[in-house]
XYZ file of C-alpha atoms in Angstrom:
622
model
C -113.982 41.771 38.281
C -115.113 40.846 41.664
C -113.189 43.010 44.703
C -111.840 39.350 46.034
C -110.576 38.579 42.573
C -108.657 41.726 42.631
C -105.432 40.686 44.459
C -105.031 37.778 42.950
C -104.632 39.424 39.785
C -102.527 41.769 41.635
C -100.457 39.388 42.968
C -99.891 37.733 39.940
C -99.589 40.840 37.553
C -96.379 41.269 40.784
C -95.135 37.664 40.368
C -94.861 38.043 36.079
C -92.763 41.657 36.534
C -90.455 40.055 38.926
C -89.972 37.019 36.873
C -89.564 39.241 33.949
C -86.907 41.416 35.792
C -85.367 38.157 36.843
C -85.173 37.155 33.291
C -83.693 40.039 31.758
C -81.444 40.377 35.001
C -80.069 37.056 34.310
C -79.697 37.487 30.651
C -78.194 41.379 31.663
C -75.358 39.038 33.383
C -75.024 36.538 30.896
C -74.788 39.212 28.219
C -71.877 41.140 30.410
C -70.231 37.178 31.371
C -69.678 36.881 27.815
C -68.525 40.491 27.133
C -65.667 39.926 29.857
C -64.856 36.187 28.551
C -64.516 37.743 25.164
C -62.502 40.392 26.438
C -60.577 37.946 28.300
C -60.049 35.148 25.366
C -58.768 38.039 22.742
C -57.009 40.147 24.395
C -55.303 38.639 27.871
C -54.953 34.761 26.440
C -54.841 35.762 23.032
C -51.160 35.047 22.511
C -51.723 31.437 24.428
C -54.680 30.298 22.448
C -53.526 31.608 19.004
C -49.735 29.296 19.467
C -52.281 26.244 20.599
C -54.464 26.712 17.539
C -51.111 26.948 15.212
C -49.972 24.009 17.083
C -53.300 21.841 16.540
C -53.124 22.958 12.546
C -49.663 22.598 12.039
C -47.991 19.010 11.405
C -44.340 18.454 11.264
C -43.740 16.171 8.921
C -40.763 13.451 9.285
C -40.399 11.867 6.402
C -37.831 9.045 5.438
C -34.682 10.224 5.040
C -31.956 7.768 4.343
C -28.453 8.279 5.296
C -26.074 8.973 1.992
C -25.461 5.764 -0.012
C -22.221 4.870 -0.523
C -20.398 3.675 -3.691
C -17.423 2.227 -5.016
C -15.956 4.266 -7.814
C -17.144 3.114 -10.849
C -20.411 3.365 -8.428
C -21.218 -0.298 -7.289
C -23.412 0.558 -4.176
C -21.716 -0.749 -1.321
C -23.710 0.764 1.849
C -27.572 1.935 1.280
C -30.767 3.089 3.973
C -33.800 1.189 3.077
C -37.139 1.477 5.220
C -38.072 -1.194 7.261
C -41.040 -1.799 9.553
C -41.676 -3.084 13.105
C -45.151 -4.868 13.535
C -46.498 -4.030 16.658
C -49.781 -6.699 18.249
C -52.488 -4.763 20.959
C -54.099 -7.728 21.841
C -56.959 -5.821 23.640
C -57.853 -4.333 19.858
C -58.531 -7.763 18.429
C -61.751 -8.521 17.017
C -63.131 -11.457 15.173
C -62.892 -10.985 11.124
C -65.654 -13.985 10.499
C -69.109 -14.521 12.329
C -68.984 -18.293 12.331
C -65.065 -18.869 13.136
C -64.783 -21.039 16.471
C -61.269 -20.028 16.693
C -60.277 -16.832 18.550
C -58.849 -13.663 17.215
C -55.211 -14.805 18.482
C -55.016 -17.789 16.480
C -56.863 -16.312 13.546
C -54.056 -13.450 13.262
C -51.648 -15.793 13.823
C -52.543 -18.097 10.701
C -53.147 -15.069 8.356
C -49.448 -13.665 9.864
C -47.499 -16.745 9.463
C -46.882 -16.887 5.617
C -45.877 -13.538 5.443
C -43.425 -13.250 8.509
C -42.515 -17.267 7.760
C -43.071 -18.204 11.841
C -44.832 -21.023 13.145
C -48.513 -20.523 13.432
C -48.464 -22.146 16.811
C -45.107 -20.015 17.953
C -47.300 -16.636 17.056
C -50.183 -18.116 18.827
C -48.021 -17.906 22.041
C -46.329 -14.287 21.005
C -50.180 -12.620 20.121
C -51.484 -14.736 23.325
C -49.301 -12.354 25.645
C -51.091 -10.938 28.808
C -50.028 -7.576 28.018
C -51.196 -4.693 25.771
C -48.723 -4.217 23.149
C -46.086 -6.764 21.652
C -42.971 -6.571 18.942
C -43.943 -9.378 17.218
C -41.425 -8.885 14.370
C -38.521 -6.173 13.343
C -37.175 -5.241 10.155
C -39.766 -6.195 8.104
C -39.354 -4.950 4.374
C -41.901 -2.236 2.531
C -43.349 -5.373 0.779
C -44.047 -7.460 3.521
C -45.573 -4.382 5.682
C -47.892 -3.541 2.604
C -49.111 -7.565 2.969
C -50.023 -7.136 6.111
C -51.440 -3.499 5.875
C -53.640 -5.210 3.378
C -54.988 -7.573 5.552
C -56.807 -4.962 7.409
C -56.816 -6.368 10.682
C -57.334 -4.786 14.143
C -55.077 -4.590 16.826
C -51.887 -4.379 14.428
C -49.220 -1.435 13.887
C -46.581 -0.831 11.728
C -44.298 1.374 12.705
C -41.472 3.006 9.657
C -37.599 2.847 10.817
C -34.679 2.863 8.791
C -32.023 -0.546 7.940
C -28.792 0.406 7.077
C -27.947 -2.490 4.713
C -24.344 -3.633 3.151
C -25.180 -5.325 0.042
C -21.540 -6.568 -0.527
C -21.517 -8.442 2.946
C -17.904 -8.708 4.157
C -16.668 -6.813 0.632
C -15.570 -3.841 2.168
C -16.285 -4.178 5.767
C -12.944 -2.825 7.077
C -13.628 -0.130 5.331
C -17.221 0.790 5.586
C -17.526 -0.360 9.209
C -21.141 -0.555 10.414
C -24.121 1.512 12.330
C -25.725 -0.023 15.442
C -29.717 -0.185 16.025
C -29.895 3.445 16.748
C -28.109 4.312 12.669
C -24.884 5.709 14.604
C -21.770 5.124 12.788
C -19.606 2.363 15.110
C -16.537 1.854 12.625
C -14.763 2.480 9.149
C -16.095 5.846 7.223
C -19.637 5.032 9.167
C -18.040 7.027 12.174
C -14.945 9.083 10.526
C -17.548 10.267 7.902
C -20.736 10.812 10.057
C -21.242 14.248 8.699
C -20.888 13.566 4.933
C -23.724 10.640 5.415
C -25.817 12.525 7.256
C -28.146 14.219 4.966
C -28.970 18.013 5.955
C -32.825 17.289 4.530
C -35.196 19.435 7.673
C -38.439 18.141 8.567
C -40.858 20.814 7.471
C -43.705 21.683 9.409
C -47.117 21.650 6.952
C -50.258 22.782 7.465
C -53.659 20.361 8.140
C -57.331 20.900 8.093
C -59.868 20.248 10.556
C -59.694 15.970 9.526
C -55.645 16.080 10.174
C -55.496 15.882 5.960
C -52.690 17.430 5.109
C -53.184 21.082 2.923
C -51.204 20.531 -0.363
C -51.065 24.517 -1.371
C -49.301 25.068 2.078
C -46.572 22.436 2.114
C -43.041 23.682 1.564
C -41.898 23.964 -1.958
C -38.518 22.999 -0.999
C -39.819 19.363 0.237
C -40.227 18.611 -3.158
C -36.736 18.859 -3.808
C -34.314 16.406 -1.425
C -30.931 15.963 -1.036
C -30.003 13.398 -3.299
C -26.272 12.833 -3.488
C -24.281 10.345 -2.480
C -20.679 9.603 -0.888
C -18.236 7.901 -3.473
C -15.110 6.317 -2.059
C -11.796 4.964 -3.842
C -12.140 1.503 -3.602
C -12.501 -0.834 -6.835
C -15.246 -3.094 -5.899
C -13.676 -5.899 -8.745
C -9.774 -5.490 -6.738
C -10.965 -5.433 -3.667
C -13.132 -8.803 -4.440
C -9.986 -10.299 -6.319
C -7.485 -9.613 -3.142
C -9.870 -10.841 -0.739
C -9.757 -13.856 -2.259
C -6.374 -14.383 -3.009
C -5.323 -13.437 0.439
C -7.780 -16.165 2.246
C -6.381 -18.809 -0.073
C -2.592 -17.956 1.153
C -3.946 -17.431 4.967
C -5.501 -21.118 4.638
C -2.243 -22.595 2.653
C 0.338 -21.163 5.291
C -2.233 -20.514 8.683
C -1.862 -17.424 8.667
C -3.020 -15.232 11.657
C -4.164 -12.417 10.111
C -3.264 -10.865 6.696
C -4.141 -6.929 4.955
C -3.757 -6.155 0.825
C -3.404 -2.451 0.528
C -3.561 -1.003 -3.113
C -2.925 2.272 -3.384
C -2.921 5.022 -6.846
C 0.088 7.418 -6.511
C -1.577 10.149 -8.621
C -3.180 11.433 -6.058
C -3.065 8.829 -2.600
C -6.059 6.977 -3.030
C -7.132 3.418 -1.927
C -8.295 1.096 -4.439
C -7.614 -1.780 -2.148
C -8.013 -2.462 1.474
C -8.202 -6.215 2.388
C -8.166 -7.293 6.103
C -8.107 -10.864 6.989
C -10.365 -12.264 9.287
C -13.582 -9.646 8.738
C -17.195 -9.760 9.169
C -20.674 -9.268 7.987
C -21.780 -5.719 8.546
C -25.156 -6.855 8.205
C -24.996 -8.614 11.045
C -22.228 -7.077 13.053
C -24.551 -8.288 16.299
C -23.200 -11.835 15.601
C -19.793 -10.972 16.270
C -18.291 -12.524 19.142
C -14.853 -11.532 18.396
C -14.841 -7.548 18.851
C -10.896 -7.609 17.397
C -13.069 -8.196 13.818
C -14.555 -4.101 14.107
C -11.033 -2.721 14.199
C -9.163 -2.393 10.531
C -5.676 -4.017 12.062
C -4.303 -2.301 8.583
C -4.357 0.525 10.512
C -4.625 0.677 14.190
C -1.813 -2.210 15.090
C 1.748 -1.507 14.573
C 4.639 -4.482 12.669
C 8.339 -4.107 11.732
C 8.050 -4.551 8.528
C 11.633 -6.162 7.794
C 13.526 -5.969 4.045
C 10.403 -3.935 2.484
C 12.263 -1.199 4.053
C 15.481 -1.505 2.531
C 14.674 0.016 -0.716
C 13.879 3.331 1.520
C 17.042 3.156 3.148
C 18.852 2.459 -0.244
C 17.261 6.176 -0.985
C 17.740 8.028 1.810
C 21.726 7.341 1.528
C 21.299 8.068 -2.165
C 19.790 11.469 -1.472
C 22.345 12.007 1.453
C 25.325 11.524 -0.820
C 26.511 8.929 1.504
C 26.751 6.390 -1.677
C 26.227 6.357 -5.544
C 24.277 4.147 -7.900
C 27.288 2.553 -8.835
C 29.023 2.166 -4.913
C 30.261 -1.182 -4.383
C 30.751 -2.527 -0.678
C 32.085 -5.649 0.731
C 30.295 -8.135 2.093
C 31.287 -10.043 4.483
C 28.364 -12.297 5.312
C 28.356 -11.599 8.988
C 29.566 -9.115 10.992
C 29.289 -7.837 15.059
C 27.749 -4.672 15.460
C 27.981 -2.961 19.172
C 28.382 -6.830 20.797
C 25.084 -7.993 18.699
C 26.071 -10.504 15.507
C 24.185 -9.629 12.032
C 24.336 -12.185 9.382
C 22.823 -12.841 6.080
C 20.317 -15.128 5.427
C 22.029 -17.605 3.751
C 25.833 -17.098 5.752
C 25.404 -20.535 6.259
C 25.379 -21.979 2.783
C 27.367 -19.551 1.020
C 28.989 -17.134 3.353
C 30.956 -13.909 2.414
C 29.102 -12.735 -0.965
C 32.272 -10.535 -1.505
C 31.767 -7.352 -3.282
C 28.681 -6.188 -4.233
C 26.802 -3.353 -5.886
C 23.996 -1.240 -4.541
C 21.551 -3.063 -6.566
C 22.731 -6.300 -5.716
C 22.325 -5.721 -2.375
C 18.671 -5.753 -2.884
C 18.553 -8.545 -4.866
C 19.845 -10.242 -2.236
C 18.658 -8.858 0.529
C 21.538 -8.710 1.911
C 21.612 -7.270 5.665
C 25.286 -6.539 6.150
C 25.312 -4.915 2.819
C 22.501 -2.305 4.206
C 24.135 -1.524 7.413
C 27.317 -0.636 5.509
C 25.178 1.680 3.563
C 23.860 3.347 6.896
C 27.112 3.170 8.343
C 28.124 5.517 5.515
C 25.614 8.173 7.302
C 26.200 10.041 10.579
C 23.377 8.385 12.739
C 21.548 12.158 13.664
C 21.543 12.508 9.806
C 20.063 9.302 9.507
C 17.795 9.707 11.721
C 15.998 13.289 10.942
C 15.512 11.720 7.507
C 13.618 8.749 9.030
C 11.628 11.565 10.582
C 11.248 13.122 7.543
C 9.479 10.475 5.435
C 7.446 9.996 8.423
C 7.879 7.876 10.763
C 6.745 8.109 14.254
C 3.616 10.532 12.658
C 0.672 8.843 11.308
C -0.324 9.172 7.296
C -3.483 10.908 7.708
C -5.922 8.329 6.758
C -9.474 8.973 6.386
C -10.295 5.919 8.680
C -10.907 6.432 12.392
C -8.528 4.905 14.785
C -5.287 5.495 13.474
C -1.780 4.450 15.362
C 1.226 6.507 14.840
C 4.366 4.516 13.923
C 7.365 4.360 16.694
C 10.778 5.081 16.113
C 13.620 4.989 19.062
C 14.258 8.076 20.644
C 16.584 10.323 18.894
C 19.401 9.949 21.895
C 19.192 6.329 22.365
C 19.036 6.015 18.051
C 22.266 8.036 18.135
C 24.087 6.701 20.859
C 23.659 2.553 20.562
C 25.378 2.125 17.600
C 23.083 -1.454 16.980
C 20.045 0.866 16.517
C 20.808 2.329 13.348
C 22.489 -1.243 11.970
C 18.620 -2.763 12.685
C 16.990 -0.283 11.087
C 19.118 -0.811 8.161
C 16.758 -3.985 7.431
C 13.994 -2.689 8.774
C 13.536 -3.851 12.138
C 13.557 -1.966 15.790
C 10.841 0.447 14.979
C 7.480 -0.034 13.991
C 4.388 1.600 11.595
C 1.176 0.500 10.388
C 0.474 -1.326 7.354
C -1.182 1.838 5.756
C 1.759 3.860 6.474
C 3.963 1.102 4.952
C 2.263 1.609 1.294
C 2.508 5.427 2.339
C 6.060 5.584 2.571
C 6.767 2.917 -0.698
C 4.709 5.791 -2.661
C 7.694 8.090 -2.162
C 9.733 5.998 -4.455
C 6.495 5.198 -7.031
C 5.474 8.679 -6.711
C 8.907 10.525 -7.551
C 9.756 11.390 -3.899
C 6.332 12.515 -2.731
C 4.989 11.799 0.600
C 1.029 11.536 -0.164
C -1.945 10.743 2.149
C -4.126 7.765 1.487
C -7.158 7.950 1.492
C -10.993 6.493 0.618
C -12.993 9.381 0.534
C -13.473 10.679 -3.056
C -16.311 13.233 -2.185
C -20.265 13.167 -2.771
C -21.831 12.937 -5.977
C -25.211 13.955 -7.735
C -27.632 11.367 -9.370
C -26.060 12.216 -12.294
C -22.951 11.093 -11.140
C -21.304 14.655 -11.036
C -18.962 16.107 -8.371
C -20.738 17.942 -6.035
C -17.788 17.933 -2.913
C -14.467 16.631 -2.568
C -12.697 17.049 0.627
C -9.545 18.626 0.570
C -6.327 16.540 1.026
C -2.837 17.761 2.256
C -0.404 18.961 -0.646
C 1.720 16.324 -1.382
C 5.367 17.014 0.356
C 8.674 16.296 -1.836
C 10.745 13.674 0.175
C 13.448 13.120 -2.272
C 14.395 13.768 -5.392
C 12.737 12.266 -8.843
C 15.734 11.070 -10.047
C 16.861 9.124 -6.735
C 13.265 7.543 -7.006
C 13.618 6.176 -10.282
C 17.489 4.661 -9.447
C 15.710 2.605 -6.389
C 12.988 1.808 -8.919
C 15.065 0.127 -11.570
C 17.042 -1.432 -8.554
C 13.339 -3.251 -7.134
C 12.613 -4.189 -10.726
C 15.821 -6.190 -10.676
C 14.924 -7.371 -7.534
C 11.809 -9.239 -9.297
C 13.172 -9.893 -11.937
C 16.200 -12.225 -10.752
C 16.338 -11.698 -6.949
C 14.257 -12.840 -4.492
C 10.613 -11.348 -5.828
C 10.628 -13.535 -8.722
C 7.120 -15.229 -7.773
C 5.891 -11.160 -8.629
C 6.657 -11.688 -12.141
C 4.179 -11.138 -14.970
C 4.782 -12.312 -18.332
C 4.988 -9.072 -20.304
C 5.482 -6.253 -17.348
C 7.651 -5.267 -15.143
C 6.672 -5.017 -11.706
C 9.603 -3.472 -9.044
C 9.248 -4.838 -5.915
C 10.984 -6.089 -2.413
C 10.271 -9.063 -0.110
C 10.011 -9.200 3.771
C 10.319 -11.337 6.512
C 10.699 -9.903 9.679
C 10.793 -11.726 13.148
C 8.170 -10.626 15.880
C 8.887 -8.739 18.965
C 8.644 -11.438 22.172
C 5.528 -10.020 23.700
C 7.244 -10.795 26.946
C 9.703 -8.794 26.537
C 13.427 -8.938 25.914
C 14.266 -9.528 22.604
C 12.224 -11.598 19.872
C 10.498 -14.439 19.672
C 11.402 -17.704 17.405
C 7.733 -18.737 16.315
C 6.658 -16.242 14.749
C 7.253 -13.675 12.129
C 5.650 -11.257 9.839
C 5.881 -11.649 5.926
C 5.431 -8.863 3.345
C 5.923 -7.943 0.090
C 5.713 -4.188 -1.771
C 5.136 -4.236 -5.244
C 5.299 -0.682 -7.791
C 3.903 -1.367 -10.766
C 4.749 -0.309 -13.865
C 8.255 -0.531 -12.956
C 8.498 2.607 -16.126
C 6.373 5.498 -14.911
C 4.829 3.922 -11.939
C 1.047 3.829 -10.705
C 0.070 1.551 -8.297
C 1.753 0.290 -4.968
C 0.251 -2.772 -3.254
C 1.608 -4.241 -0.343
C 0.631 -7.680 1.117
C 0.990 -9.028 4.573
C 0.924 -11.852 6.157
C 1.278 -12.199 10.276
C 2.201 -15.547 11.744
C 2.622 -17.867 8.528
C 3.535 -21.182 9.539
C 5.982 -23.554 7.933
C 9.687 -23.707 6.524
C 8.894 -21.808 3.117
C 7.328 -19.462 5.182
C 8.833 -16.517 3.309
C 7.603 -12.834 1.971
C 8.683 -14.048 -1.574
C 6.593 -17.405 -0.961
C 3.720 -15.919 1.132
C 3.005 -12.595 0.197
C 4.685 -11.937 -3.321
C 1.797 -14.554 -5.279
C -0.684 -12.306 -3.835
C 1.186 -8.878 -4.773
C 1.200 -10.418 -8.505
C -2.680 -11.941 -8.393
C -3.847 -8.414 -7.654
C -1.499 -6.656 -10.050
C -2.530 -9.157 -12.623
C -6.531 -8.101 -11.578
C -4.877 -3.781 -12.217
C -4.039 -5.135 -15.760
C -7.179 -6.099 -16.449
C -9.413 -3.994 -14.735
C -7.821 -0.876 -16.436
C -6.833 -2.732 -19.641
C -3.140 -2.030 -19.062
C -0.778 -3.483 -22.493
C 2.020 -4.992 -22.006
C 5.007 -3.130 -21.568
C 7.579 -6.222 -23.145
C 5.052 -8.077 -25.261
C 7.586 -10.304 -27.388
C 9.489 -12.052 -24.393
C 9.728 -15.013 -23.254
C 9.958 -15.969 -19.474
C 12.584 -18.401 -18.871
C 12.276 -20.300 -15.572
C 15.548 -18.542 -12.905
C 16.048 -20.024 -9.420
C 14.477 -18.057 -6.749
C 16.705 -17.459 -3.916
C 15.104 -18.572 -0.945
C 14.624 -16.827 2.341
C 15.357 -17.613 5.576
C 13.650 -18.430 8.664
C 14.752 -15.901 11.556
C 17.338 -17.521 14.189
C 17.707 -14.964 17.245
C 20.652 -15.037 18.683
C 21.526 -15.053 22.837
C 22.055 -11.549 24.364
C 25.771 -10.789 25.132
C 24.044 -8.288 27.745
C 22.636 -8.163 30.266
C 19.860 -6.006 28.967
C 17.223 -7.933 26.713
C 18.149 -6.790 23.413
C 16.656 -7.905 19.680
C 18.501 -10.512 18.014
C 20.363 -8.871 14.881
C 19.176 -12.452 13.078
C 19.080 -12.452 9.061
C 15.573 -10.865 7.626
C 15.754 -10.491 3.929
């Protein structure tokens, strides 16, 4: 080594130890970097970074779960979910399928989509063609449809799962049922009273994935396995309510009817086998429906005077009060004035004063001045708590939302005007819902109880088991048994050879009372003289009694307008359905019907005010 050599060796033996101290210097400070990041990753963000990575491995899955079915009672499904699909087009995600096509991905999708979804090719063309990056091309699109076009395998499309409420009875039970709107919210009938029976309490579990998002079978839920699968069982007889629908169109359309209701109900225990309302809609596609009237069940929300149905509860409230016997006789007289207001018979005009008559003629007849005699016979505050007491000016408790409570006078005015009582002696100056009507004719078929109608039978298992039944108020004793069966035998008689003879069945006896009541003057002052509300209650079997059904009518129009010509045909139709259904013998199966005149009913004739206070006219309503 030469001397001049010597610092250059020097220099450079220098420049390799302070690279080499460099070097381990930087990887000293790397080493410690990473010692403090560790430190800092597990122990100050360790709570942070440990909920992220549960977060990234943990899925919570929503699976399909369909709001409770719901059946008849011999379980004919009326309401059921079904999943449905929305196809989605992202126009900027379409590619070409074929190398030498010359038409463009639009118009390709749009030939391959038109078969399934049964559009236009050319009207797609337009809807794919869309400046815009993502399009509803298509809603409610069943499973098998969405798997077509799943298998088509083309870019640019999404399905996305929802759930379809759908009625497969259409209009069956529609008052009933009610509907759910787009977001599967109950909107009427049990849909909305009964939100939290169909509502299954199924949770979405939360399930752990791997590293590829596939899902880890050994750590899903065992309970997922096992779903709620019951379902909510009403009342109604799909095969009645089918057969009264039907019946009551045909006797809307004969007599242009307004607006009609068939209530069936079973006095064992209150519930509805039955409930018609005329005009209804398609639940499926309650969006159609222009007339927003259609969603409410009238049957139970609007109020009517129901007219000579009522007499037969009169007839047993005066029993029960003592203030006559079965075998009272009163005179009547045809017409009479009552506090300055004139009451008359229906017929006064072609046969005037009946004379004497029994209890049970009186109903036969439907004679009005016979049943305010009977009233008259009662102190008017005894009168009145017992209107209280079967009910009216409550509601009946019905398991359907939107429920009016009936009216009745105030107790000082009732007591007072001596023409209140006297109107209410045929049923007329106070008000109540169909419903409640049937509720308050089950006192008599019933023995005196006051039950609660209902729809509702409870949920059921797949096996058809009960798994809950809500609880119902304890029936409450009105009157007695015996009083009951008296007013029975009397509305057998009353079908028999009164004016309920178009009720009779060949073979049974069927009790029942007709009704034709005139229609408040919705301006006020009295009623008016073109319209009126018909009705007829039927109990049948007249001997230990199980059904009441009650049909109405509102606005027939013509001169044999009449409960016993309206409404009474469509009482018998649907009794004559009962028979059947339940394969009921007959009770009299050697007679012979002989053909009896029906006494006619009358077609209300108000009469002029004699105040100057606009009062109802007392005008004969049998």
């Amino acid at each position: 080594m030469t001397p001049s050599s010597l610092p250059r060796d020097l220099a450079t033996l220098n420049l390799f130890k302070r690279r080499t101290v460099l070097i381990w210097l930087f990887l000293t400070l790397s080493m410690v970097s990473l010692m403090v990041r560790l430190v800092f990753l597990q122990v100050v963000t360790a709570p942070a970074l440990t909920d992220k990575a549960r977060k990234q491995q943990m899925y919570t899955l929503r699976p399909f779960i369909p709001r409770r079915t719901i059946t008849d009672r011999k379980g004919t499904v009326l309401a059921l979910d079904r999943p449905v699909f929305t196809l989605f087009a992202h126009p900027h995600l379409f590619k070409k399928t074929k190398r030498d096509q010359l038409e463009s991905p639009v118009e390709e999708i749009a030939t391959k989509l038109a078969p399934i979804l049964e559009r236009p090719v050319d009207e797609l063309t337009k809807v794919l063609g869309r400046d815009t990056t993502s399009i509803q091309v298509e809603y409610w699109l069943s499973e098998e449809n969405a798997d077509r076009i799943h298998n088509l395998r083309l870019e640019g499309l999404d399905l996305v799962q929802q759930r379809n409420r759908l009625y497969p009875q259409q209009d069956l039970a529609a008052e009933i049922i009610g509907y759910v709107n787009v977001d599967h919210r109950g909107q009427a009938g049990i849909e909305i009273s009964q939100e939290k029976l169909l509502e299954r309490t199924d949770q979405t579990p939360s399930v752990t994935q791997d590293g590829y998002g596939k899902l880890i079978p050994t750590r899903i839920p065992a309970g997922m396995i096992r779903s709620d699968r019951t379902s909510l069982q009403i009342t109604i007889d799909a095969r009645i309510q089918r057969t009264a629908r039907q019946v009551l169109k045909q006797q809307m359309v004969k007599f242009s009817g307004k607006r009609g209701a068939v209530i069936v109900m079973d006095i064992r225990d209150g519930g509805l086998l039955s409930l018609v309302t005329e005009p209804t809609y398609d639940p499926n596609r309650f969006y159609e429906v222009t007339n927003l009237e259609l969603f409410k069940n009238w049957a139970v929300s609007d109020l009517y005077e129901p007219g000579s149905t009522f007499k037969p509860i009169n007839v047993a409230i005066a029993l029960e009060a003592g203030a006559i016997q079965p075998d009272t006789v009163l005179n009547d007289e045809g017409s009479l004035i009552i506090g300055g207001w004139p009451v008359a018979n229906f017929d006064f005009d072609q046969v005037g004063s009946p004379g004497a008559l029994s209890i049970g003629q009186i109903l036969e007849r439907s004679s009005n001045v016979g049943m305010v005699h009977i009233v008259q016979r009662m102190k008017p505050s005894i009168y009145y708590g017992w209107l209280e007491r079967i009910g009216l000016g409550d509601t009946s408790g019905i398991d359907l939302p939107a429920e009016t409570a009936s009216t009745l006078k105030p107790q000082e005015q009732f007591i007072e005007q001596v023409i209140e009582p006297a109107t209410s002696a045929f049923g007329q100056g106070f008000s109540l819902t169909p419903i409640q009507m049937v509720q308050i004719e089950g006192i008599l078929a019933s023995g005196g109880k006051l039950l609660t109608p209902h729809v509702v039978k409870g949920l059921i298992n797949e096996e058809g088991e009960e798994y809950f039944q809500p609880k119902l108020p304890n029936p409450r004793q009105v009157i007695s048994p015996a009083t009951a069966q008296r007013v029975i035998e009397m509305m057998t008689n009353v079908v028999q050879k009164g004016t309920g003879q178009l009720a009779k069945i060949p073979g049974y006896r069927v009790a029942g009372k007709t009704g034709t009541a005139q229609k408040a003057d919705p301006k006020g002052g009295g009623y008016t003289t073109s319209a009126k509300v018909t009705n007829f209650v039927g109990i049948f079997p007249a001997k230990d009694p199980r059904y009441v059904v009650l049909a109405v009518i509102d606005e027939p129009v013509g001169a044999d307008a009449f409960g016993s010509t309206v409404t009474a045909p469509i009482v018998k139709t649907v009794i004559e359905e009962i028979i059947v259904s339940e394969s009921i013998p007959p009770s009299h199966p050697e007679e012979v019907i002989t053909q009896v005149p029906i006494l006619p009913e009358p077609t209300p004739t108000p009469s002029p005010s004699p105040t100057a206070t606009p009062k109802p006219s007392m005008s004969p309503v049998p």
